[in-house]
Amino acid sequence: MIIQHHPDEATLMSYAAGTLSEALSVVVASHLELCPHCRARARELEALGAVLLDDVAPEDMSDASLAVFWQKLDALDDKVLRIHPERAAKEMTGTASGLSGPLAKLLGRPLAEVRWKRLAPGIRYHRLPLSDPSRGDLRLLKIAPGRTLPEHGHGGSEITLILSGSYHDRFGRFGPGDVADLDAEVEHQPIVDPEQECICLVASEHPARFKGLLSRLLQPLVGM
Amino acid sequence: MSELVQQVAERKDKRAFRELFMHYAPRIKALMMRQGADPETAEEIAQEAMLTVWRKANLFVPAKGSASTWIFTIARNLRIDRIRREIAWQATVSEAPEEFDDELPPDEAVAQAQQHTQLRGVIAQLPRDQNEVVKLSYLNGLSHSEIAERLGIPLGTVKSRIRLAYQKIRESLEEGI
């Protein structure tokens, strides 16, 4: 797969700094699993964080802090202490279905076994659990081949990752691994390509706004 | 710093670890406090981060990046974990992976310290408004919307300042190679 559309640099920096909301972070992390280019960029942005951390004025630790640390360490079982590389590596790669780490964990099953709910003609969805559902919305969408979505903007707080299939809009073709990270004012009208259905992961920071968008999808489309 | 981590990995070298602890724990504590944690919680997080360093030292591979970047991501992930799972910041141990599997080519690994110096230089030379948004992001832990609110500017402006800062950083890193 050749990935042509990546998260915005500002999104990547927020992710590297740890300030991106949970729903958006899952989408970015999933893209990073697929995209060596963005992984390199994310690593640089983490190095930036390291430099800033190094230059922070240190806070005094309590007098016995290091002694306390050794005590805590001694109290822990030795088995707990050593992380085995093979186990750690297994945790980091996705499941056999090829899904990325964080998404695979949230989904808890292969993509083929997801139970989809009907949203609108040609559109199904599956909501994913977040730590705080009031702070965002994260869901899989499965959209039928050839389906046109109504023109809409993302309000700068939504991000979409294509998992399979593809769609076209004014910015080009979006296939597996591609990310749609639109600026606030930008609108687009995606049309799913005819060869197969399109499955994508959609994150939003404003659940109410996102649901408003979804309800528009329920309205009959002109020319369908 | 990378050699210290390797010494911990290879022979659980307590003296090497002490040096790491003395350098990073007070800074992680300061970072957490700047991001809103009270001193006790901040110190707890710093301790947890160093515990992760001790436990996972054998997973740190110098070819994949610098020790300070690795430790930064450990602290960052701990903070994310706490904020997402609890209302107040309380003790949890994060098992989130801190790194991906890419290996840097050998000459890039050698250039880690150089990159560190370069980044420091770029940050210092950023125009004030760009420097500000970068620091509010990393050091204060504010999201872009929160930065916009704090500074009383549109979200779009925050993002364009960040993009400009990012561009300068990329240019500087590319020149360095």
Short mmCIF file of C-alpha atoms in Angstrom, two decimals:
data_model
loop_
_atom_site.label_atom_id
_atom_site.label_comp_id
_atom_site.label_asym_id
_atom_site.label_seq_id
_atom_site.Cartn_x
_atom_site.Cartn_y
_atom_site.Cartn_z
CA MET A 1 0.00 0.00 0.00
CA ILE A 2 1.27 3.45 -0.84
CA ILE A 3 0.13 5.95 1.73
CA GLN A 4 -0.33 9.44 0.34
CA HIS A 5 -2.34 11.22 2.99
CA HIS A 6 -0.93 11.70 6.46
CA PRO A 7 -1.95 13.39 9.70
CA ASP A 8 -1.28 17.11 9.87
CA GLU A 9 2.04 18.09 11.55
CA ALA A 10 0.17 19.88 14.31
CA THR A 11 -1.77 16.68 15.03
CA LEU A 12 1.48 14.69 15.16
CA MET A 13 3.06 17.16 17.55
CA SER A 14 0.05 17.05 19.84
CA TYR A 15 0.25 13.26 19.74
CA ALA A 16 3.96 13.28 20.56
CA ALA A 17 3.40 15.70 23.42
CA GLY A 18 0.62 13.52 24.80
CA THR A 19 -2.07 16.17 24.46
CA LEU A 20 -4.18 14.68 21.70
CA SER A 21 -7.55 13.36 22.82
CA GLU A 22 -7.97 9.62 23.21
CA ALA A 23 -10.16 9.01 20.16
CA LEU A 24 -7.84 10.93 17.83
CA SER A 25 -4.79 9.30 19.42
CA VAL A 26 -6.06 5.83 18.56
CA VAL A 27 -6.42 6.83 14.92
CA VAL A 28 -2.98 8.43 14.80
CA ALA A 29 -1.37 5.46 16.56
CA SER A 30 -3.06 3.12 14.08
CA HIS A 31 -1.70 5.14 11.17
CA LEU A 32 1.78 5.13 12.71
CA GLU A 33 1.72 1.33 12.80
CA LEU A 34 1.36 1.42 9.01
CA CYS A 35 3.50 4.41 8.07
CA PRO A 36 7.29 4.45 8.56
CA HIS A 37 7.43 8.06 7.32
CA CYS A 38 5.16 9.35 10.09
CA ARG A 39 6.88 7.12 12.65
CA ALA A 40 10.13 8.89 11.85
CA ARG A 41 8.40 12.27 12.19
CA ALA A 42 6.79 11.20 15.49
CA ARG A 43 10.16 10.06 16.79
CA GLU A 44 11.68 13.47 15.99
CA LEU A 45 8.80 15.14 17.79
CA GLU A 46 9.40 12.90 20.79
CA ALA A 47 13.09 13.85 20.68
CA LEU A 48 11.88 17.46 20.83
CA GLY A 49 9.96 16.57 23.99
CA ALA A 50 13.10 15.00 25.44
CA VAL A 51 15.08 18.19 24.85
CA LEU A 52 12.40 20.27 26.54
CA LEU A 53 12.28 17.82 29.46
CA ASP A 54 16.03 18.02 29.85
CA ASP A 55 15.90 21.80 30.16
CA VAL A 56 13.09 21.90 32.71
CA ALA A 57 14.10 23.37 36.08
CA PRO A 58 14.22 20.27 38.27
CA GLU A 59 11.90 20.00 41.24
CA ASP A 60 13.39 18.78 44.50
CA MET A 61 12.53 15.20 45.20
CA SER A 62 11.75 14.32 48.83
CA ASP A 63 14.84 13.56 50.92
CA ALA A 64 14.63 9.81 50.89
CA SER A 65 13.19 9.49 47.37
CA LEU A 66 15.90 7.25 45.99
CA ALA A 67 15.91 5.14 49.16
CA VAL A 68 12.13 4.85 48.85
CA PHE A 69 12.61 3.75 45.26
CA TRP A 70 14.98 0.95 46.23
CA GLN A 71 12.58 -0.17 48.95
CA LYS A 72 9.67 -0.31 46.50
CA LEU A 73 11.85 -2.25 44.09
CA ASP A 74 12.89 -4.80 46.71
CA ALA A 75 9.25 -5.30 47.64
CA LEU A 76 8.36 -6.28 44.08
CA ASP A 77 8.64 -9.86 42.91
CA ASP A 78 11.65 -10.48 40.68
CA LYS A 79 9.46 -12.08 37.99
CA VAL A 80 7.48 -8.88 37.66
CA LEU A 81 10.62 -6.91 37.11
CA ARG A 82 12.06 -8.41 33.97
CA ILE A 83 10.09 -7.74 30.82
CA HIS A 84 10.79 -10.42 28.27
CA PRO A 85 11.51 -9.01 24.81
CA GLU A 86 9.48 -11.67 22.97
CA ARG A 87 6.41 -11.01 25.07
CA ALA A 88 6.79 -7.27 24.70
CA ALA A 89 7.18 -7.63 20.94
CA LYS A 90 4.04 -9.73 20.75
CA GLU A 91 2.10 -7.11 22.66
CA MET A 92 3.20 -4.42 20.25
CA THR A 93 2.29 -6.08 16.97
CA GLY A 94 -1.33 -6.37 16.00
CA THR A 95 -3.49 -9.45 16.03
CA ALA A 96 -3.41 -12.03 13.25
CA SER A 97 -6.03 -9.99 11.40
CA GLY A 98 -3.42 -7.31 10.82
CA LEU A 99 -5.07 -4.65 12.93
CA SER A 100 -2.85 -2.25 14.79
CA GLY A 101 -2.11 -2.54 18.51
CA PRO A 102 -4.41 0.06 20.07
CA LEU A 103 -7.27 -0.65 17.66
CA ALA A 104 -6.93 -4.41 18.05
CA LYS A 105 -7.03 -4.00 21.82
CA LEU A 106 -10.17 -1.85 21.75
CA LEU A 107 -11.89 -4.06 19.23
CA GLY A 108 -11.06 -7.32 20.96
CA ARG A 109 -11.75 -9.41 17.86
CA PRO A 110 -10.76 -9.61 14.18
CA LEU A 111 -12.36 -7.10 11.82
CA ALA A 112 -14.21 -9.92 10.06
CA GLU A 113 -16.04 -10.74 13.30
CA VAL A 114 -17.26 -7.21 14.08
CA ARG A 115 -21.00 -6.92 14.66
CA TRP A 116 -22.11 -3.97 12.58
CA LYS A 117 -25.15 -1.80 13.25
CA ARG A 118 -27.05 -0.15 10.48
CA LEU A 119 -26.76 3.66 10.40
CA ALA A 120 -28.23 4.53 7.01
CA PRO A 121 -28.62 2.83 3.62
CA GLY A 122 -25.16 1.58 2.73
CA ILE A 123 -23.58 2.71 5.99
CA ARG A 124 -22.90 0.51 9.02
CA TYR A 125 -21.00 1.33 12.16
CA HIS A 126 -19.42 -0.14 15.26
CA ARG A 127 -18.65 2.07 18.23
CA LEU A 128 -15.44 1.56 20.15
CA PRO A 129 -15.13 2.10 23.92
CA LEU A 130 -13.32 5.18 25.22
CA SER A 131 -12.20 5.92 28.78
CA ASP A 132 -14.47 8.96 28.77
CA PRO A 133 -17.21 8.76 26.12
CA SER A 134 -18.27 12.34 26.78
CA ARG A 135 -14.91 13.54 25.47
CA GLY A 136 -15.03 11.95 22.06
CA ASP A 137 -16.42 9.42 19.64
CA LEU A 138 -14.51 6.57 18.03
CA ARG A 139 -16.14 4.21 15.60
CA LEU A 140 -15.63 2.00 12.62
CA LEU A 141 -17.70 2.80 9.55
CA LYS A 142 -18.39 0.35 6.77
CA ILE A 143 -19.65 2.09 3.65
CA ALA A 144 -21.07 0.39 0.56
CA PRO A 145 -19.27 0.58 -2.83
CA GLY A 146 -20.21 3.66 -4.82
CA ARG A 147 -21.95 5.36 -1.90
CA THR A 148 -21.73 9.14 -1.82
CA LEU A 149 -21.56 10.92 1.53
CA PRO A 150 -23.10 14.38 1.84
CA GLU A 151 -20.68 17.30 1.72
CA HIS A 152 -19.43 18.05 5.19
CA GLY A 153 -16.59 19.57 7.17
CA HIS A 154 -14.73 17.98 10.03
CA GLY A 155 -14.56 21.11 12.14
CA GLY A 156 -10.86 20.51 12.75
CA SER A 157 -11.62 17.96 15.41
CA GLU A 158 -12.12 14.77 13.44
CA ILE A 159 -9.74 12.38 11.80
CA THR A 160 -10.37 9.36 9.60
CA LEU A 161 -8.12 6.39 8.81
CA ILE A 162 -8.96 4.11 5.90
CA LEU A 163 -8.57 0.45 6.82
CA SER A 164 -9.78 -1.20 3.63
CA GLY A 165 -11.34 -0.17 0.36
CA SER A 166 -11.07 3.44 -0.78
CA TYR A 167 -12.88 6.66 -1.53
CA HIS A 168 -12.29 9.74 -3.68
CA ASP A 169 -12.85 13.36 -2.85
CA ARG A 170 -11.42 16.69 -4.03
CA PHE A 171 -8.11 15.85 -2.35
CA GLY A 172 -7.62 12.62 -4.24
CA ARG A 173 -7.89 8.94 -3.55
CA PHE A 174 -7.85 7.68 0.02
CA GLY A 175 -6.92 4.03 0.41
CA PRO A 176 -5.74 1.77 3.21
CA GLY A 177 -3.42 3.63 5.60
CA ASP A 178 -4.44 7.06 4.34
CA VAL A 179 -5.63 9.62 6.86
CA ALA A 180 -8.11 12.46 6.35
CA ASP A 181 -7.14 15.19 8.81
CA LEU A 182 -8.98 18.21 7.54
CA ASP A 183 -8.63 21.79 8.61
CA ALA A 184 -11.58 23.35 10.36
CA GLU A 185 -13.02 25.26 7.41
CA VAL A 186 -12.54 22.56 4.81
CA GLU A 187 -15.48 20.62 3.40
CA HIS A 188 -15.42 17.51 1.31
CA GLN A 189 -17.75 15.04 -0.33
CA PRO A 190 -16.31 11.50 -0.28
CA ILE A 191 -17.48 8.94 -2.83
CA VAL A 192 -16.63 5.33 -2.11
CA ASP A 193 -14.92 3.59 -5.01
CA PRO A 194 -16.97 0.90 -6.74
CA GLU A 195 -14.61 -2.09 -6.37
CA GLN A 196 -15.34 -2.84 -2.73
CA GLU A 197 -16.85 -1.47 0.43
CA CYS A 198 -14.79 0.98 2.47
CA ILE A 199 -14.01 0.39 6.12
CA CYS A 200 -12.59 3.30 8.04
CA LEU A 201 -11.86 4.33 11.60
CA VAL A 202 -13.35 7.69 12.48
CA ALA A 203 -12.52 9.71 15.57
CA SER A 204 -14.23 12.88 16.68
CA GLU A 205 -13.63 15.18 19.63
CA HIS A 206 -17.14 16.58 19.67
CA PRO A 207 -19.64 13.75 19.99
CA ALA A 208 -22.66 16.02 19.61
CA ARG A 209 -21.37 17.56 16.42
CA PHE A 210 -20.41 14.21 15.00
CA LYS A 211 -23.84 12.80 15.72
CA GLY A 212 -25.32 15.78 13.92
CA LEU A 213 -23.27 14.83 10.89
CA LEU A 214 -24.36 11.22 11.14
CA SER A 215 -28.03 12.20 11.29
CA ARG A 216 -27.58 14.12 8.03
CA LEU A 217 -26.44 10.88 6.46
CA LEU A 218 -29.88 9.49 7.19
CA GLN A 219 -31.48 12.05 4.91
CA PRO A 220 -32.14 10.87 1.37
CA LEU A 221 -29.44 11.97 -1.04
CA VAL A 222 -30.24 13.68 -4.30
CA GLY A 223 -29.49 11.46 -7.29
CA MET A 224 -29.01 8.21 -5.28
CA MET B 1 22.73 8.57 29.20
CA SER B 2 22.34 5.71 26.73
CA GLU B 3 25.40 3.99 28.20
CA LEU B 4 23.90 4.29 31.68
CA VAL B 5 20.69 2.59 30.56
CA GLN B 6 22.72 -0.16 28.94
CA GLN B 7 24.69 -0.67 32.16
CA VAL B 8 21.43 -1.06 34.03
CA ALA B 9 20.21 -3.53 31.42
CA GLU B 10 23.37 -5.59 31.38
CA ARG B 11 24.16 -5.89 35.07
CA LYS B 12 21.50 -4.02 37.05
CA ASP B 13 24.11 -1.41 37.81
CA LYS B 14 22.72 0.57 40.73
CA ARG B 15 25.30 3.30 40.46
CA ALA B 16 24.44 3.91 36.83
CA PHE B 17 20.75 3.90 37.71
CA ARG B 18 21.30 6.38 40.52
CA GLU B 19 22.75 8.82 37.98
CA LEU B 20 19.73 8.35 35.74
CA PHE B 21 17.40 8.80 38.70
CA MET B 22 19.12 11.97 39.87
CA HIS B 23 18.89 13.49 36.42
CA TYR B 24 15.44 12.46 35.27
CA ALA B 25 13.25 12.02 38.35
CA PRO B 26 13.38 15.69 39.44
CA ARG B 27 12.70 16.82 35.89
CA ILE B 28 9.80 14.44 35.39
CA LYS B 29 8.42 15.64 38.71
CA ALA B 30 8.74 19.26 37.57
CA LEU B 31 7.06 18.46 34.26
CA MET B 32 4.13 16.72 35.94
CA MET B 33 3.66 19.62 38.34
CA ARG B 34 3.70 22.08 35.47
CA GLN B 35 0.98 19.96 33.89
CA GLY B 36 -1.19 20.21 36.97
CA ALA B 37 -0.24 17.39 39.30
CA ASP B 38 0.23 18.10 43.00
CA PRO B 39 3.78 17.54 44.35
CA GLU B 40 3.05 14.14 45.91
CA THR B 41 1.44 12.76 42.77
CA ALA B 42 4.15 14.27 40.61
CA GLU B 43 6.80 12.56 42.70
CA GLU B 44 4.90 9.27 42.48
CA ILE B 45 4.79 9.51 38.71
CA ALA B 46 8.49 10.27 38.59
CA GLN B 47 9.13 7.19 40.73
CA GLU B 48 6.92 5.07 38.46
CA ALA B 49 8.67 6.33 35.37
CA MET B 50 12.05 5.41 36.83
CA LEU B 51 10.67 2.01 37.82
CA THR B 52 9.73 1.48 34.17
CA VAL B 53 13.24 2.53 33.17
CA TRP B 54 14.67 -0.06 35.57
CA ARG B 55 12.29 -2.80 34.44
CA LYS B 56 12.52 -2.16 30.74
CA ALA B 57 16.19 -1.22 30.47
CA ASN B 58 16.83 -4.48 28.65
CA LEU B 59 14.32 -3.41 25.97
CA PHE B 60 16.07 -0.13 25.25
CA VAL B 61 18.05 -0.35 22.02
CA PRO B 62 20.36 2.61 21.30
CA ALA B 63 19.97 2.09 17.54
CA LYS B 64 16.31 3.00 17.85
CA GLY B 65 16.77 6.40 19.45
CA SER B 66 18.26 8.27 22.37
CA ALA B 67 17.74 7.33 26.03
CA SER B 68 16.29 10.75 26.83
CA THR B 69 13.65 10.37 24.10
CA TRP B 70 12.83 6.92 25.45
CA ILE B 71 12.46 8.21 28.98
CA PHE B 72 10.39 11.18 27.80
CA THR B 73 7.93 8.79 26.12
CA ILE B 74 7.74 6.67 29.28
CA ALA B 75 6.78 9.73 31.35
CA ARG B 76 4.38 10.93 28.67
CA ASN B 77 2.61 7.56 28.46
CA LEU B 78 2.26 7.36 32.25
CA ARG B 79 0.63 10.75 32.31
CA ILE B 80 -1.75 9.86 29.47
CA ASP B 81 -2.66 6.64 31.23
CA ARG B 82 -3.52 8.40 34.46
CA ILE B 83 -5.48 11.19 32.88
CA ARG B 84 -7.55 8.82 30.77
CA ARG B 85 -8.30 6.25 33.40
CA GLU B 86 -8.88 8.34 36.46
CA ILE B 87 -10.38 11.66 37.38
CA ALA B 88 -7.69 12.42 39.91
CA TRP B 89 -4.12 11.44 39.15
CA GLN B 90 -3.56 8.23 41.05
CA ALA B 91 -1.15 5.33 40.93
CA THR B 92 -1.38 3.10 37.88
CA VAL B 93 1.40 1.24 36.17
CA SER B 94 1.43 1.71 32.44
CA GLU B 95 2.30 -1.16 30.14
CA ALA B 96 1.93 0.91 26.99
CA PRO B 97 4.72 0.22 24.50
CA GLU B 98 7.18 3.08 24.35
CA GLU B 99 8.70 2.38 20.99
CA PHE B 100 8.18 0.92 17.56
CA ASP B 101 10.37 -1.57 15.82
CA ASP B 102 12.26 0.63 13.38
CA GLU B 103 16.01 0.58 13.60
CA LEU B 104 17.91 3.71 12.70
CA PRO B 105 20.82 3.28 10.30
CA PRO B 106 24.13 3.18 12.26
CA ASP B 107 25.27 6.67 11.34
CA GLU B 108 21.94 8.13 12.47
CA ALA B 109 22.29 6.46 15.84
CA VAL B 110 25.65 8.11 16.32
CA ALA B 111 24.09 11.47 15.52
CA GLN B 112 21.63 11.29 18.45
CA ALA B 113 23.56 13.68 20.66
CA GLN B 114 23.98 15.99 17.72
CA GLN B 115 20.25 15.96 17.08
CA HIS B 116 19.66 16.81 20.71
CA THR B 117 21.92 19.86 20.45
CA GLN B 118 20.37 20.89 17.16
CA LEU B 119 16.85 20.69 18.57
CA ARG B 120 17.84 22.76 21.55
CA GLY B 121 19.24 25.40 19.20
CA VAL B 122 16.13 25.49 17.02
CA ILE B 123 13.81 25.89 19.99
CA ALA B 124 15.88 28.78 21.31
CA GLN B 125 15.73 30.51 17.93
CA LEU B 126 12.02 30.12 17.32
CA PRO B 127 10.05 33.38 17.17
CA ARG B 128 8.38 34.03 20.51
CA ASP B 129 4.84 33.10 19.42
CA GLN B 130 5.99 29.75 18.02
CA ASN B 131 8.22 29.01 21.00
CA GLU B 132 5.27 29.74 23.25
CA VAL B 133 2.82 27.31 21.62
CA VAL B 134 5.43 24.52 21.55
CA LYS B 135 6.12 24.95 25.25
CA LEU B 136 2.44 25.20 26.18
CA SER B 137 1.98 21.93 24.35
CA TYR B 138 4.86 19.87 25.70
CA LEU B 139 5.50 21.48 29.06
CA ASN B 140 2.04 22.60 30.14
CA GLY B 141 0.35 19.63 28.51
CA LEU B 142 -2.31 21.76 26.83
CA SER B 143 -4.27 20.59 23.80
CA HIS B 144 -4.48 22.95 20.82
CA SER B 145 -7.98 24.11 21.86
CA GLU B 146 -6.75 24.76 25.37
CA ILE B 147 -3.82 26.78 24.02
CA ALA B 148 -6.21 28.78 21.86
CA GLU B 149 -8.35 29.51 24.89
CA ARG B 150 -5.38 30.39 27.10
CA LEU B 151 -3.92 32.81 24.57
CA GLY B 152 -7.25 34.14 23.31
CA ILE B 153 -6.47 33.30 19.69
CA PRO B 154 -8.27 31.16 17.09
CA LEU B 155 -7.52 27.42 16.95
CA GLY B 156 -6.35 27.86 13.37
CA THR B 157 -3.71 30.33 14.50
CA VAL B 158 -2.39 27.87 17.09
CA LYS B 159 -2.11 25.20 14.43
CA SER B 160 -0.34 27.43 11.92
CA ARG B 161 2.19 28.52 14.55
CA ILE B 162 2.85 24.89 15.38
CA ARG B 163 3.23 24.03 11.71
CA LEU B 164 5.72 26.88 11.26
CA ALA B 165 7.70 25.72 14.28
CA TYR B 166 7.61 22.18 12.95
CA GLN B 167 8.91 23.34 9.58
CA LYS B 168 11.88 25.11 11.17
CA ILE B 169 12.62 22.02 13.23
CA ARG B 170 12.55 19.78 10.17
CA GLU B 171 14.74 22.15 8.19
CA SER B 172 17.28 22.26 10.96
CA LEU B 173 17.35 18.49 11.32
CA GLU B 174 17.74 18.03 7.59
CA GLU B 175 20.58 20.52 7.37
CA GLY B 176 22.35 18.69 10.17
CA ILE B 177 22.59 15.48 8.12
#
